[in-house]
Short mmCIF file of C-alpha atoms and ligand atoms in Angstrom, two decimals:
data_model
loop_
_atom_site.label_atom_id
_atom_site.label_comp_id
_atom_site.label_asym_id
_atom_site.label_seq_id
_atom_site.Cartn_x
_atom_site.Cartn_y
_atom_site.Cartn_z
CA MET A 224 0.67 -13.16 -13.96
CA LEU A 225 2.93 -13.14 -10.90
CA ALA A 226 2.02 -15.35 -7.96
CA ILE A 227 0.72 -13.30 -5.04
CA ALA A 228 2.16 -14.22 -1.64
CA GLN A 229 -0.40 -15.08 1.00
CA VAL A 230 -0.28 -14.32 4.73
CA GLY A 231 1.87 -16.82 6.52
CA GLU A 232 4.62 -16.46 3.89
CA ALA A 233 7.71 -14.93 5.50
CA ILE A 234 8.28 -12.39 2.70
CA LEU A 235 5.20 -10.45 3.86
CA ASN A 236 6.68 -9.80 7.29
CA ARG A 237 10.08 -8.67 6.12
CA GLN A 238 11.34 -5.09 6.00
CA VAL A 239 12.23 -4.21 2.38
CA GLN A 240 15.43 -2.78 0.88
CA GLN A 241 15.46 0.68 -0.71
CA VAL A 242 15.63 0.77 -4.50
CA THR A 243 19.01 2.06 -5.71
CA GLU A 244 18.95 1.14 -9.41
CA PHE A 245 16.29 2.59 -11.67
CA SER A 246 16.77 -0.01 -14.36
CA ALA A 247 14.72 -1.64 -17.10
CA THR A 248 14.34 -4.62 -14.74
CA LEU A 249 12.56 -2.38 -12.25
CA THR A 250 10.19 -1.08 -14.95
CA GLN A 251 9.51 -4.64 -16.07
CA LEU A 252 8.69 -5.66 -12.50
CA ALA A 253 6.33 -2.67 -12.15
CA ASP A 254 4.56 -3.68 -15.40
CA ASN A 255 4.16 -7.24 -14.17
CA MET A 256 2.89 -6.04 -10.80
CA LEU A 257 0.34 -3.77 -12.47
CA GLU A 258 -0.92 -6.59 -14.67
CA SER A 259 -1.18 -8.99 -11.74
CA MET A 260 -2.96 -6.37 -9.64
CA MET A 261 -5.51 -5.69 -12.37
CA LEU A 262 -6.18 -9.39 -12.98
CA ALA A 263 -6.74 -9.87 -9.24
CA LYS A 264 -8.99 -6.75 -9.18
CA GLY A 265 -6.82 -5.03 -6.62
CA ILE A 266 -6.41 -1.28 -6.22
CA GLY A 267 -2.86 -1.50 -4.99
CA ILE A 268 -0.01 -3.97 -4.80
CA ALA A 269 3.35 -3.90 -3.07
CA ALA A 270 6.56 -5.60 -4.20
CA PRO A 271 6.73 -8.02 -1.24
CA GLN A 272 3.36 -9.41 -2.38
CA VAL A 273 5.10 -10.67 -5.53
CA ASN A 274 8.10 -11.93 -3.57
CA GLN A 275 10.34 -8.92 -4.17
CA SER A 276 11.67 -7.38 -0.98
CA ILE A 277 12.13 -3.85 -2.35
CA ALA A 278 10.53 -0.48 -1.61
CA MET A 279 8.04 -0.20 -4.47
CA PHE A 280 4.28 -0.31 -4.73
CA ILE A 281 1.50 0.65 -7.10
CA MET A 282 -1.72 2.53 -6.37
CA ALA A 283 -4.30 2.29 -9.12
CA SER A 284 -7.70 2.89 -7.73
CA LYS A 285 -10.79 2.46 -9.84
CA PRO A 286 -14.23 1.10 -9.06
CA ASN A 287 -14.46 -2.69 -9.46
CA GLU A 288 -16.40 -5.58 -7.91
CA ARG A 289 -14.09 -5.65 -4.89
CA TYR A 290 -14.26 -1.85 -4.33
CA PRO A 291 -17.39 -0.43 -6.01
CA ASP A 292 -16.96 3.02 -4.39
CA ALA A 293 -13.26 3.46 -5.15
CA PRO A 294 -12.33 6.75 -6.86
CA TYR A 295 -10.51 6.68 -10.17
CA ILE A 296 -6.79 7.48 -10.29
CA GLU A 297 -4.24 6.66 -12.95
CA PRO A 298 -1.83 3.90 -11.91
CA CYS A 299 0.90 5.47 -9.82
CA ILE A 300 4.22 3.68 -9.30
CA VAL A 301 5.72 4.60 -5.95
CA VAL A 302 9.39 3.91 -5.23
CA ASN A 303 11.21 4.53 -1.92
CA PRO A 304 8.23 6.22 -0.25
CA LYS A 305 8.30 8.26 2.94
CA ILE A 306 5.46 9.74 4.96
CA ILE A 307 6.73 13.16 5.99
CA ALA A 308 3.60 14.47 7.71
CA CYS A 309 0.14 13.20 8.56
CA SER A 310 -3.14 14.30 10.08
CA ASP A 311 -3.80 13.75 13.77
CA GLU A 312 -7.26 12.73 12.71
CA LEU A 313 -7.74 9.04 12.10
CA VAL A 314 -10.60 7.62 10.05
CA SER A 315 -11.79 4.06 10.04
CA GLY A 316 -12.65 2.15 6.90
CA GLU A 317 -12.84 -1.36 5.52
CA GLU A 318 -9.81 -2.81 3.79
CA GLY A 319 -9.04 -6.03 2.02
CA CYS A 320 -5.74 -7.31 0.70
CA LEU A 321 -4.72 -9.50 -2.22
CA SER A 322 -2.59 -11.44 0.26
CA ILE A 323 -5.54 -12.17 2.55
CA GLU A 324 -8.32 -13.52 0.42
CA LEU A 325 -11.97 -13.12 1.33
CA GLN A 326 -11.40 -11.15 4.52
CA ARG A 327 -12.06 -7.51 5.33
CA PHE A 328 -10.71 -5.55 8.27
CA VAL A 329 -11.81 -2.25 9.76
CA ILE A 330 -8.63 -0.19 9.91
CA LEU A 331 -7.85 3.28 11.28
CA ARG A 332 -5.75 5.45 8.95
CA HIS A 333 -4.62 9.06 8.91
CA GLU A 334 -7.15 11.18 7.05
CA TRP A 335 -4.34 12.76 5.04
CA VAL A 336 -0.66 12.10 4.54
CA GLU A 337 2.05 14.20 2.97
CA VAL A 338 4.35 11.85 1.11
CA ARG A 339 7.57 11.85 -0.81
CA PHE A 340 8.61 9.15 -3.26
CA GLN A 341 10.47 8.48 -6.47
CA ASP A 342 9.13 7.32 -9.82
CA LEU A 343 10.61 4.68 -12.13
CA ASN A 344 13.12 7.24 -13.42
CA GLY A 345 14.26 8.14 -9.93
CA LEU A 346 12.57 11.55 -10.03
CA GLU A 347 11.31 12.87 -6.68
CA HIS A 348 7.65 13.66 -6.09
CA GLN A 349 5.91 15.21 -3.13
CA GLN A 350 2.14 15.03 -2.71
CA THR A 351 -0.57 15.41 -0.13
CA LEU A 352 -3.06 12.58 -0.34
CA THR A 353 -6.44 12.49 1.33
CA GLY A 354 -9.27 10.07 2.01
CA PHE A 355 -9.31 6.78 0.13
CA ILE A 356 -6.08 7.43 -1.77
CA ALA A 357 -4.33 8.24 1.52
CA ARG A 358 -5.70 4.95 2.83
CA ILE A 359 -4.30 2.96 -0.11
CA PHE A 360 -0.92 4.64 0.32
CA GLN A 361 -0.80 3.78 4.03
CA HIS A 362 -1.87 0.18 3.36
CA GLU A 363 0.85 -0.35 0.74
CA PHE A 364 3.41 1.53 2.83
CA ASP A 365 2.70 -0.92 5.67
CA HIS A 366 3.56 -3.81 3.32
CA LEU A 367 7.05 -2.34 2.89
CA GLN A 368 7.56 -2.51 6.67
CA GLY A 369 6.40 -6.13 6.76
CA ILE A 370 3.01 -5.20 8.19
CA THR A 371 -0.13 -6.83 6.79
CA LEU A 372 -3.71 -6.16 7.83
CA TYR A 373 -3.31 -8.88 10.48
CA GLU A 374 -0.54 -7.02 12.27
CA ARG A 375 -2.17 -3.62 11.71
CA SER A 376 -5.52 -4.68 13.15
CA ALA A 377 -3.80 -6.37 16.11
CA MET A 378 -1.85 -3.15 16.85
CA GLN A 379 -5.10 -1.18 16.86
CA THR A 380 -6.76 -3.54 19.25
CA GLU A 381 -3.85 -3.35 21.68
CA SER A 382 -3.55 0.44 21.59
CA SER A 383 -7.28 1.14 21.79
CA PHE A 384 -7.23 0.39 25.51
CA GLY A 385 -4.74 3.11 26.34
CA GLU A 386 -5.89 5.89 24.03
CA ASP A 387 -9.24 7.57 24.09
CA ALA A 388 -10.93 8.88 21.02
CA GLN A 389 -10.24 12.60 20.66
ZN1 ZN B 591 -2.31 -5.53 0.97
#
């Protein structure tokens, strides 16, 4: 199992590099990340959390003790993701993070996002994600920009003074 970086470690606040080589090493890293995520009972994990500053994460939602209401989706490896469109509507929900043990945050996310990413073979995919899956995507996407739940919740608190609810 790979060690999971905890908040306070610099790697979690660093902007990642794009993946340019779709090699066996990348696949091996994805396998190790998936295993570590499952052992830690996570529903997603991003490369910076295992000390790799590259644009890759995994979403693999299924109900477990940490997220009893999570929907089931097959593990999805996401490389070089982009959010190309999103809903104006924001929804709030509770999130935890493998890098912030024992804490939950109420976080606003776009209700849906239209995303583009590559798989481990470099093939392009485009999908529209909604609800909880959209939330996982946005959480992991934040990790690639060096944003953890600490920074995200602080941003919300600051901006909530200027913006009214629509
Ligand atoms: Zn996280």
